[in-house]
Amino acid sequence: MTVDYKIYDLGDLKLQRGATLRDCKLAYKTFGTLNADKSNAMVYPTWYSGQHYDNEWLVGEGMALDPSKYFILIPDMLGNGLSSSPSNTPEPYNKSRFPHVTAYDNVVAQHKLVTEHLGIKHLRLVLGWSMGALQAFHWGAVYPEMMDLLAPFCGSARCSRHNFVFLEGVKAALTADGAFKEGWYDEKPNKGLRAAARVYAGWGFSQTFYRQKLDLERMGYSSLEDFLVSFWEGFFLPKDPNNLLTMLWTGQHGDLSDNEIYNGNFEKALGAIKAKTYVMPGKTDLYFPIEDSEYEVAHMSNAKLIPIPSVWGHFAGGPGTNPDDVKFLDGKLKELLAS
Amino acid sequence: MTVDYKIYDLGDLKLQRGATLRDCKLAYKTFGTLNADKSNAMVYPTWYSGQHYDNEWLVGEGMALDPSKYFILIPDMLGNGLSSSPSNTPEPYNKSRFPHVTAYDNVVAQHKLVTEHLGIKHLRLVLGWSMGALQAFHWGAVYPEMMDLLAPFCGSARCSRHNFVFLEGVKAALTADGAFKEGWYDEKPNKGLRAAARVYAGWGFSQTFYRQKLDLERMGYSSLEDFLVSFWEGFFLPKDPNNLLTMLWTGQHGDLSDNEIYNGNFEKALGAIKAKTYVMPGKTDLYFPIEDSEYEVAHMSNAKLIPIPSVWGHFAGGPGTNPDDVKFLDGKLKELLAS
């Protein structure tokens, strides 16, 4: 098996909630070459359940994220199975004992990788989809001097109460399977994984997407049930349940101000972001509705709200599912990079 | 225990999907008195998991559904635990063997009750919320000569593909619990019921409802978790899982034209409705979006689209949860009855 990514051993990472991840590993992949003055770097964190290769659809010659111009770093989220996760951490912090990790923890770890390991002091752009957007916001508020540009899409700086409830449903479905055994399974709770997938299916795409039968007409599935089994269950089944729950917790507890810098003052945290920012919600995203992005933009000093005009729901922002949305997003990123 | 409702034994009910419910029971409750010429009757079917008392919030002196003027009949849906259901049907059609029941079957059974048992030949109004709206539409298309007025709210004449997927998530969460035993449980799968409740929680109310913390500010719950446990899990736990799945199947397979009268021609079925109709979707309903109601109204000859201006999501239409919505709905029903 060829491994196309690197692992950085951070050493000990003290986490916000008290635990320490010893020999904490951060997986990452890079594209392009760092230029002489190290001014062409970008950071593009992964999303809930995604791994770095799930971000590659936005990288390519002629695109905004052009490896011939930029050095593009995709760090894997903690808990995603490649970076330190319940599934790959040795005892005693393995499996169900894997500690709670916040978006802040993720970004602190990524900052170490960028500055200490790669020696990069400045970033041109930080961007991300969904839980990757949450991390992008954190980059902007925790290290406000460090980047020129910020582009969070189909995500938020704080988990909304409704989004929290949606994730509760996913979690409850996954853990209702007795085979989950409170996280101490030897064999994976496949019924629970399939159930979580079916719950997610209603949230991932919009009502209009389903009404227009884009699962069949555009994605090529042979029936709605085929879409549910092949796309949704097929995506969830290979994942490790404890890993999914670790990232889910990260999402549910996402809050830009939940740290010693901003002490719960969400508006202050948003206001502290200096980077020129394009906040790009999906117009039909069911769990990151546009109103939350509007609120964020209203409290930022240099941000613009750019809704993605798409019926693909949350998937307007990734992972390259709809070519029209990729084109729109890529165009806006080019515009942002040209400014 | 005082029983406040009656049971009508229909005899044998041949169902659309082939089975026969022998000694089929229809529970119902009535309000008011049938007048001499039997011209003041209304039918108001129940909704997914609801029972007749869950409809009573819309009935009252001075309201549109005024028992001093009208004879209001609330028939319990098949599968709801009071009418014939998996939980109360004797072997061999008990529990997991309870047959598939369509909205058409429900309405045929209700029609027998109304005409054969109560001797009513004409209805002033048929109305319903959610799956009750599905039944109201069926009344309108299956017995187009029988009523003056129709008022389906927060529902549809056909289960949309997205709505189907949402219900798949609820079903998958409920049945992921091994204690469900494919429906042959002796003790209820409480983990599955709680999971189904948590899945439902994200769909029942809108993003804005949660953003505005109306669960706390208006409904009086002490925290989001208290709302999830007390309101949602508290609602689902007393229900019988096989009953829930019977009604869920009814909802998922709702289609006004799936019968020998309309042979799958949905537009023809809508066009056949003669009653003056107010179709009232909730403006923020996540699983009965307004677009589906628009389509229905466009194919009906005497229907008006009246969105309920509410942030209470699906609960804009019931069960009396938000006084402002009750006032709006009651006002529109009065307007319809006055016409």
XYZ file of C-alpha atoms in Angstrom:
678
model
C 0.000 0.000 0.000
C 1.384 3.360 -1.044
C 0.885 6.117 1.465
C 0.470 9.492 -0.211
C 0.666 11.581 2.935
C 3.031 12.396 5.764
C 2.735 12.134 9.510
C 4.023 14.806 11.849
C 4.561 13.794 15.448
C 3.629 16.829 17.494
C 4.767 15.376 20.783
C 2.371 16.071 23.622
C -0.745 18.028 22.798
C -2.532 19.374 25.846
C -6.188 19.562 24.990
C -8.687 22.207 26.066
C -10.775 19.725 28.031
C -7.857 18.492 30.153
C -6.471 15.362 28.569
C -3.084 15.179 26.869
C -2.631 13.394 23.570
C 0.889 11.996 23.876
C 2.835 11.496 20.660
C -0.006 13.226 18.902
C 0.126 12.541 15.173
C -1.050 14.884 12.489
C -1.427 13.426 9.023
C -1.224 15.836 6.127
C -0.727 16.039 2.431
C 0.791 18.881 0.462
C 0.537 20.015 -3.135
C 2.916 22.340 -4.955
C 6.138 23.894 -3.741
C 6.808 26.432 -1.056
C 8.397 29.460 -2.709
C 11.618 31.100 -1.528
C 10.024 33.634 0.809
C 7.425 31.110 1.976
C 4.593 33.401 0.987
C 2.477 31.043 -1.110
C 1.120 28.639 1.499
C -2.492 27.713 2.064
C -4.150 25.566 4.740
C -7.248 23.559 3.913
C -8.424 21.357 6.830
C -10.658 18.319 6.363
C -14.333 17.949 7.333
C -16.491 15.583 9.391
C -15.469 12.042 8.451
C -13.389 13.232 5.505
C -9.695 12.581 4.939
C -7.214 14.667 2.981
C -7.944 12.943 -0.331
C -11.574 14.025 0.077
C -10.366 17.629 -0.295
C -8.396 17.164 -3.486
C -11.318 17.954 -5.818
C -10.681 21.654 -5.223
C -6.967 21.440 -6.066
C -5.674 21.451 -9.621
C -3.795 23.157 -12.425
C -5.784 26.178 -13.601
C -7.943 26.204 -10.495
C -7.765 28.727 -7.662
C -5.861 26.180 -5.602
C -3.222 25.730 -8.278
C -0.233 23.648 -7.153
C 1.929 25.362 -9.775
C 1.433 28.627 -7.891
C 0.675 27.649 -4.323
C 1.864 25.340 -1.599
C -1.368 23.753 -0.436
C -1.412 21.936 2.887
C -4.307 19.661 3.791
C -4.091 18.631 7.452
C -6.272 15.736 8.591
C -8.626 16.466 11.475
C -7.898 14.732 14.749
C -10.192 11.727 14.946
C -10.447 11.170 11.209
C -8.540 7.884 11.281
C -5.273 9.213 9.810
C -4.348 11.806 12.412
C -4.517 10.661 16.048
C -7.879 8.976 16.481
C -9.702 6.459 18.669
C -8.896 3.801 16.073
C -5.121 4.321 16.001
C -4.171 5.598 19.442
C -2.556 3.100 21.833
C -3.944 2.348 25.264
C -4.996 3.953 27.530
C -6.471 6.729 25.350
C -7.759 4.364 22.662
C -11.294 3.620 21.505
C -13.970 4.997 23.790
C -11.346 6.706 25.992
C -10.094 8.925 23.209
C -10.374 12.424 24.654
C -12.640 15.255 23.566
C -10.941 17.351 20.927
C -12.108 20.847 20.002
C -11.714 22.789 16.778
C -9.353 25.004 18.754
C -7.204 21.958 19.612
C -7.140 20.987 15.952
C -6.016 24.416 14.848
C -3.361 24.690 17.568
C -1.976 21.353 16.358
C -2.085 22.475 12.727
C -0.342 25.729 13.670
C 2.503 23.739 15.180
C 2.822 21.752 11.985
C 2.815 24.906 9.857
C 5.165 27.034 11.953
C 7.449 24.632 13.842
C 7.691 21.801 11.378
C 7.359 23.550 8.032
C 8.751 26.923 9.126
C 5.926 28.901 7.546
C 5.147 32.230 9.201
C 2.430 33.506 6.941
C -0.450 32.002 5.006
C -2.033 33.353 1.882
C -5.354 31.606 2.482
C -7.098 29.316 4.938
C -10.212 27.623 3.671
C -12.519 24.740 4.447
C -15.868 23.069 3.934
C -18.251 22.264 6.770
C -16.235 21.261 9.859
C -13.258 22.441 7.811
C -14.929 25.868 7.722
C -15.162 25.767 11.516
C -11.408 25.221 11.621
C -10.819 27.987 9.057
C -12.762 30.420 11.273
C -10.595 29.325 14.213
C -7.427 29.985 12.242
C -8.746 33.494 11.589
C -9.576 34.293 15.204
C -6.787 32.438 17.022
C -4.018 33.609 14.670
C -5.495 36.800 13.182
C -2.143 38.143 11.938
C -1.204 35.026 10.141
C -3.196 35.005 6.917
C -4.326 37.375 4.200
C -7.490 35.568 3.231
C -10.106 33.286 4.696
C -12.762 31.245 2.936
C -15.117 29.163 5.084
C -17.884 27.552 3.012
C -21.014 25.646 4.086
C -19.957 25.881 7.698
C -20.086 28.126 10.721
C -17.943 29.619 13.472
C -20.154 28.045 16.103
C -22.399 25.023 16.128
C -25.986 26.266 16.048
C -28.497 24.670 18.400
C -30.327 23.153 15.459
C -27.125 21.733 14.016
C -26.388 20.276 17.460
C -29.759 18.520 17.415
C -29.212 17.186 13.893
C -25.904 15.700 15.047
C -27.628 14.248 18.130
C -29.858 12.313 15.755
C -26.889 10.908 13.864
C -25.199 9.966 17.132
C -28.320 8.388 18.612
C -28.857 6.261 15.494
C -25.245 5.071 15.491
C -25.187 4.214 19.191
C -28.667 2.628 19.350
C -27.105 -0.533 17.934
C -26.270 -2.781 20.879
C -23.183 -3.963 18.976
C -21.700 -0.516 19.633
C -21.091 -1.646 23.224
C -20.456 1.896 24.466
C -17.530 2.095 22.083
C -15.845 -1.163 23.119
C -16.910 -3.142 20.052
C -14.566 -5.646 18.453
C -16.751 -5.883 15.398
C -18.232 -2.688 14.107
C -21.919 -1.930 14.763
C -22.893 -2.050 11.109
C -26.593 -1.598 11.724
C -25.838 1.572 13.635
C -23.521 2.817 10.894
C -26.189 2.164 8.277
C -28.786 3.899 10.421
C -26.537 6.942 10.899
C -26.053 7.028 7.131
C -29.812 7.031 6.514
C -30.330 9.784 9.039
C -27.615 11.827 7.367
C -29.135 11.290 3.927
C -32.080 13.582 4.634
C -29.798 16.353 5.863
C -26.995 16.231 3.312
C -29.006 17.228 0.275
C -31.912 19.630 -0.030
C -35.601 18.902 -0.528
C -35.225 20.344 -4.040
C -32.306 18.043 -4.825
C -34.504 15.066 -4.059
C -37.527 16.582 -5.821
C -35.449 17.045 -8.975
C -34.117 13.487 -8.628
C -30.536 14.660 -8.959
C -29.420 11.457 -7.192
C -30.598 9.639 -10.312
C -30.323 12.250 -13.067
C -26.981 13.768 -12.115
C -25.249 11.314 -9.812
C -26.292 8.239 -11.736
C -27.829 6.110 -9.000
C -30.450 3.661 -10.214
C -33.083 4.331 -7.546
C -33.555 6.222 -4.318
C -32.827 3.034 -2.379
C -29.669 2.504 -4.451
C -28.598 6.035 -3.495
C -29.250 5.329 0.194
C -27.366 2.029 0.156
C -24.552 2.736 -2.263
C -23.762 6.384 -1.608
C -24.785 6.834 2.025
C -24.309 3.458 3.680
C -21.297 2.866 1.462
C -19.730 6.054 2.792
C -20.377 5.333 6.462
C -19.683 1.597 6.689
C -15.876 1.794 6.311
C -15.632 4.448 9.038
C -14.765 3.685 12.616
C -17.695 4.575 14.926
C -15.515 5.988 17.719
C -13.728 8.139 15.150
C -17.072 9.410 13.854
C -18.172 10.219 17.393
C -14.944 12.063 18.147
C -15.400 14.344 15.157
C -19.108 14.684 15.871
C -18.278 15.918 19.356
C -15.823 18.394 17.832
C -18.582 19.698 15.599
C -21.226 19.880 18.285
C -18.901 21.831 20.568
C -17.596 24.149 17.901
C -17.485 27.709 19.230
C -14.980 30.282 18.049
C -15.034 32.004 21.416
C -14.778 28.966 23.676
C -11.148 29.558 24.630
C -9.016 31.710 26.894
C -8.580 34.354 24.222
C -12.254 35.222 23.813
C -13.851 33.732 26.940
C -17.188 33.033 25.356
C -17.550 36.402 23.621
C -18.539 35.124 20.199
C -18.954 38.527 18.582
C -15.545 39.622 19.855
C -13.965 36.518 18.360
C -15.591 37.211 14.998
C -14.540 40.847 15.186
C -10.944 39.834 15.817
C -10.590 38.184 12.430
C -8.447 40.449 10.252
C -8.245 38.436 7.071
C -10.343 39.424 4.115
C -13.038 36.769 4.261
C -15.559 35.262 1.892
C -18.198 33.458 3.957
C -19.966 31.148 1.513
C -23.010 29.292 2.807
C -25.050 27.042 0.547
C -28.442 28.538 -0.267
C -30.224 25.263 0.470
C -27.947 23.871 3.177
C -30.259 22.379 5.811
C -27.850 22.444 8.741
C -25.790 25.518 8.015
C -28.573 27.934 7.037
C -27.674 31.264 5.559
C -28.984 33.255 8.552
C -26.129 32.034 10.746
C -23.594 33.121 8.137
C -25.294 36.525 7.900
C -24.872 36.969 11.632
C -21.204 36.079 11.416
C -20.509 38.419 8.525
C -22.303 41.247 10.331
C -19.828 40.897 13.209
C -16.683 40.668 11.099
C -14.748 43.668 9.884
C -13.670 42.519 6.462
C -16.075 39.804 5.398
C -18.453 39.369 2.532
C -21.423 36.994 2.384
C -21.501 34.985 -0.823
C -24.285 32.388 -0.902
C -23.672 29.473 -3.236
C -26.687 29.389 -5.580
C -27.258 25.669 -5.502
C -29.973 23.124 -4.771
C -27.376 20.578 -3.657
C -27.848 21.437 0.017
C -24.773 20.944 2.168
C -23.030 19.263 -0.745
C -22.893 22.573 -2.622
C -19.585 23.029 -0.796
C -18.059 19.641 -1.356
C -16.652 17.209 -2.005
C -16.757 18.132 -5.663
C -20.088 16.409 -6.070
C -21.687 18.960 -8.388
C -19.484 20.429 -11.159
C -21.533 23.668 -11.273
C -20.893 24.308 -7.598
C -17.196 23.531 -7.963
C -17.043 26.078 -10.780
C -18.837 28.700 -8.678
C -16.682 28.092 -5.620
C -13.469 28.003 -7.630
C -14.446 31.270 -9.339
C -15.036 32.985 -6.014
C -11.752 31.694 -4.614
C -9.957 33.072 -7.685
C -11.672 36.405 -7.124
C -10.618 36.379 -3.470
C -7.032 35.443 -4.323
C -6.851 38.200 -6.954
C -7.854 40.854 -4.442
C -60.056 3.934 33.324
C -62.610 6.061 31.532
C -62.637 5.696 27.805
C -63.673 8.907 26.058
C -64.006 7.440 22.589
C -65.974 4.824 20.697
C -64.977 1.817 18.658
C -66.660 0.907 15.404
C -66.185 -2.641 14.186
C -65.995 -2.389 10.418
C -65.981 -6.109 9.840
C -63.504 -7.212 7.218
C -61.430 -4.502 5.591
C -59.691 -5.616 2.418
C -56.532 -3.612 2.112
C -54.919 -2.261 -1.047
C -51.835 -4.396 -0.598
C -53.736 -7.670 -0.380
C -54.238 -8.497 3.286
C -57.611 -8.382 5.013
C -57.995 -6.846 8.450
C -60.716 -8.982 10.002
C -62.900 -7.339 12.633
C -61.170 -4.115 11.795
C -61.712 -1.556 14.541
C -61.884 2.158 14.044
C -61.632 4.283 17.164
C -63.143 7.744 16.992
C -64.327 10.587 19.096
C -67.019 13.092 18.275
C -67.784 16.601 19.447
C -71.085 18.430 19.104
C -74.372 17.172 17.753
C -75.374 16.131 14.286
C -78.177 18.439 13.146
C -81.487 17.246 11.736
C -80.457 17.259 8.088
C -77.010 15.918 8.923
C -75.346 18.829 7.187
C -72.958 19.988 9.887
C -70.435 17.142 10.022
C -66.667 17.448 9.775
C -63.965 14.783 9.595
C -60.549 15.470 11.126
C -58.215 12.416 10.931
C -55.225 11.990 13.226
C -51.517 12.269 12.306
C -48.370 10.142 12.576
C -48.275 8.731 16.113
C -51.114 10.982 17.272
C -54.415 9.846 18.770
C -57.778 11.635 18.729
C -57.079 13.624 21.885
C -54.013 15.066 20.146
C -56.415 16.799 17.727
C -58.622 18.422 20.325
C -56.597 21.638 20.548
C -58.336 22.872 17.378
C -61.835 22.166 18.698
C -63.642 24.560 21.022
C -66.445 27.014 21.645
C -65.851 30.149 19.609
C -63.332 28.427 17.373
C -63.843 27.429 13.746
C -64.384 23.854 14.891
C -67.137 24.855 17.285
C -69.009 21.895 18.802
C -72.045 24.105 19.380
C -72.359 24.454 15.597
C -70.695 21.396 14.134
C -70.542 17.660 14.571
C -66.825 17.017 14.561
C -65.591 13.483 14.044
C -61.981 12.573 14.804
C -61.205 9.078 13.498
C -58.007 7.432 14.739
C -55.581 6.319 12.034
C -55.109 2.584 11.613
C -51.925 1.670 13.450
C -52.183 4.421 16.055
C -52.788 2.037 18.942
C -56.529 2.782 19.353
C -57.810 1.750 15.940
C -56.629 -1.660 14.673
C -52.869 -1.741 15.153
C -49.972 -4.156 15.537
C -50.268 -3.720 19.305
C -53.955 -4.654 19.609
C -54.642 -7.048 16.753
C -54.885 -10.763 17.616
C -52.757 -13.404 15.966
C -51.925 -14.022 13.173
C -51.892 -10.370 11.985
C -50.379 -9.039 15.194
C -47.038 -7.302 15.837
C -44.639 -7.506 12.938
C -47.258 -9.262 10.763
C -49.651 -6.348 10.861
C -50.308 -5.587 7.200
C -49.359 -2.522 5.202
C -52.096 0.082 5.389
C -52.359 2.983 2.953
C -53.934 6.385 3.393
C -56.528 5.177 0.897
C -57.335 2.216 3.187
C -57.701 4.592 6.116
C -60.088 6.834 4.252
C -62.168 3.936 2.913
C -62.526 2.720 6.507
C -63.441 6.203 7.725
C -65.979 6.524 4.908
C -67.697 3.357 6.114
C -67.870 4.763 9.613
C -69.287 8.059 8.368
C -71.807 6.707 5.892
C -72.775 3.230 7.075
C -72.491 3.633 10.811
C -73.345 7.300 11.323
C -75.573 7.683 8.276
C -73.902 10.885 7.139
C -74.030 11.548 3.407
C -72.334 14.900 3.213
C -69.510 16.630 5.031
C -69.035 20.325 5.502
C -65.270 20.068 5.939
C -62.460 17.538 5.979
C -59.231 18.721 7.514
C -55.992 17.413 8.938
C -52.439 18.079 9.964
C -49.450 16.219 8.513
C -50.435 12.595 7.835
C -53.935 13.815 8.651
C -53.578 16.199 5.705
C -52.660 13.221 3.507
C -55.946 11.606 4.551
C -57.862 14.855 3.976
C -56.499 14.991 0.405
C -57.629 11.387 -0.071
C -61.131 12.221 1.136
C -61.186 14.979 -1.478
C -60.066 12.793 -4.382
C -61.696 9.481 -3.490
C -65.066 11.011 -2.554
C -65.049 14.304 -4.471
C -68.807 14.857 -4.202
C -68.941 14.357 -0.505
C -67.666 17.570 1.057
C -67.877 21.314 0.571
C -64.508 22.222 1.989
C -61.065 20.764 2.462
C -58.207 22.013 4.625
C -54.976 20.025 4.613
C -52.249 21.782 6.600
C -48.526 21.000 6.928
C -48.926 17.921 4.802
C -49.046 16.723 1.237
C -51.053 14.604 -1.162
C -48.029 12.450 -1.874
C -44.904 11.634 0.111
C -42.029 13.539 -1.465
C -38.751 11.712 -2.033
C -37.071 13.875 0.576
C -39.805 13.214 3.104
C -39.395 9.496 2.371
C -35.693 9.775 3.185
C -36.363 11.698 6.397
C -38.721 8.895 7.481
C -36.097 6.300 6.516
C -33.785 7.929 9.055
C -36.400 7.713 11.796
C -37.079 4.077 10.922
C -33.396 3.141 10.752
C -32.729 4.701 14.165
C -35.675 2.883 15.744
C -34.782 -0.498 14.266
C -31.012 -0.270 14.804
C -31.629 -1.282 18.406
C -31.122 -5.048 18.601
C -33.927 -5.184 21.187
C -36.348 -4.449 18.354
C -35.898 -8.080 17.242
C -37.454 -7.457 13.818
C -40.640 -6.443 15.581
C -40.930 -9.506 17.852
C -39.811 -7.737 21.026
C -41.406 -8.523 24.355
C -39.851 -5.510 25.955
C -39.777 -2.342 23.928
C -36.511 -1.239 22.280
C -36.226 1.922 24.345
C -32.843 2.900 22.981
C -34.279 2.761 19.479
C -37.320 4.785 20.514
C -35.097 7.407 22.105
C -32.900 7.479 19.011
C -35.921 7.907 16.729
C -37.055 10.765 18.954
C -33.678 12.506 18.650
C -33.692 12.094 14.903
C -37.189 13.562 14.760
C -36.201 16.512 16.926
C -34.121 18.123 14.187
C -36.955 17.815 11.674
C -39.944 18.808 13.773
C -38.959 22.403 14.406
C -37.120 24.845 12.181
C -33.567 26.105 12.388
C -35.006 29.497 13.379
C -37.090 27.949 16.167
C -33.903 26.577 17.693
C -31.942 29.758 16.987
C -34.550 31.787 18.838
C -34.525 29.237 21.679
C -38.294 28.905 21.584
C -37.939 25.502 23.278
C -36.795 27.428 26.329
C -38.407 30.837 25.946
C -41.838 29.766 24.775
C -42.214 26.098 25.656
C -40.558 26.394 29.043
C -37.941 23.654 28.842
C -34.910 24.228 31.022
C -32.225 23.355 28.463
C -31.849 21.927 24.981
C -31.122 18.513 26.506
C -34.207 18.824 28.697
C -36.228 19.510 25.536
C -34.747 16.448 23.816
C -35.374 14.165 26.775
C -38.634 15.500 28.146
C -40.492 16.583 25.014
C -39.062 14.273 22.352
C -38.059 11.071 24.127
C -41.033 11.522 26.434
C -43.327 11.590 23.407
C -41.857 8.516 21.698
C -41.189 6.189 24.643
C -44.838 5.316 25.382
C -45.481 4.443 21.722
C -45.399 0.918 20.382
C -42.595 0.530 17.799
C -44.602 -1.677 15.426
C -47.430 0.854 15.552
C -44.986 3.647 14.722
C -43.625 1.640 11.807
C -47.102 0.901 10.479
C -47.966 4.603 10.355
C -44.519 5.443 9.010
C -45.104 3.033 6.138
C -48.477 4.692 5.513
C -46.741 8.059 5.296
C -43.878 6.893 3.113
C -46.292 5.323 0.637
C -48.745 8.178 0.614
C -49.819 8.922 -2.951
C -53.223 10.317 -3.849
C -53.158 8.552 -7.187
C -51.978 5.113 -6.070
C -55.362 3.451 -6.448
C -57.676 2.045 -9.105
C -59.426 5.366 -9.548
C -56.379 7.370 -10.648
C -53.868 4.676 -11.584
C -50.820 6.699 -10.690
C -51.932 9.903 -12.405
C -51.191 12.294 -9.563
C -52.232 15.439 -11.384
C -55.532 13.856 -12.388
C -56.209 12.910 -8.779
C -55.523 16.474 -7.631
C -57.687 17.836 -10.429
C -60.561 15.618 -9.370
C -60.932 17.324 -6.009
C -64.063 19.485 -6.149
C -64.124 20.905 -2.643
C -63.023 24.451 -2.086
C -59.616 23.886 -0.539
C -57.177 25.841 1.589
C -53.769 24.165 1.332
C -51.768 25.521 4.268
C -48.112 24.551 4.441
C -45.862 25.876 7.182
C -43.378 28.423 5.885
C -40.494 26.760 7.717
C -41.659 23.147 7.631
C -38.573 21.073 6.853
C -40.297 17.980 5.502
C -43.374 19.448 3.870
C -41.772 22.382 2.049
C -43.983 24.946 0.434
C -42.924 24.031 -3.115
C -44.766 20.717 -2.933
C -47.936 22.483 -1.815
C -47.550 24.997 -4.664
C -47.443 22.129 -7.127
C -50.578 20.611 -5.646
C -52.519 23.861 -5.678
C -51.492 24.482 -9.288
C -53.163 21.211 -10.268
C -56.362 21.688 -8.290
C -59.374 23.532 -9.592
C -60.586 25.311 -6.495
C -57.627 25.556 -4.150
C -55.778 28.404 -2.536
C -52.265 28.301 -1.115
C -52.060 29.840 2.334
C -48.632 29.486 3.943
C -48.621 29.646 7.728
C -46.218 32.479 8.624
C -44.425 30.706 11.429
C -40.923 29.732 12.526
C -42.295 26.663 14.359
C -41.491 24.360 11.440
C -43.796 21.380 11.095
C -45.341 22.251 14.443
C -46.903 25.372 12.949
C -49.799 23.049 12.101
C -50.169 21.258 15.406
C -50.749 20.062 17.956
C -51.621 23.452 19.357
C -48.032 24.014 20.364
C -47.819 27.684 19.414
C -50.829 29.894 20.266
C -50.045 32.320 17.415
C -50.203 29.520 14.858
C -53.432 28.174 16.350
C -54.917 31.661 16.004
C -53.788 31.939 12.386
C -55.034 28.485 11.454
C -58.325 28.949 13.277
C -58.814 32.292 11.512
C -58.268 30.741 8.102
C -60.630 27.858 8.893
C -63.291 30.391 9.926
C -62.726 32.237 6.651
C -63.059 28.975 4.721
C -66.215 27.964 6.608
C -67.769 31.386 6.005
C -67.296 31.091 2.250
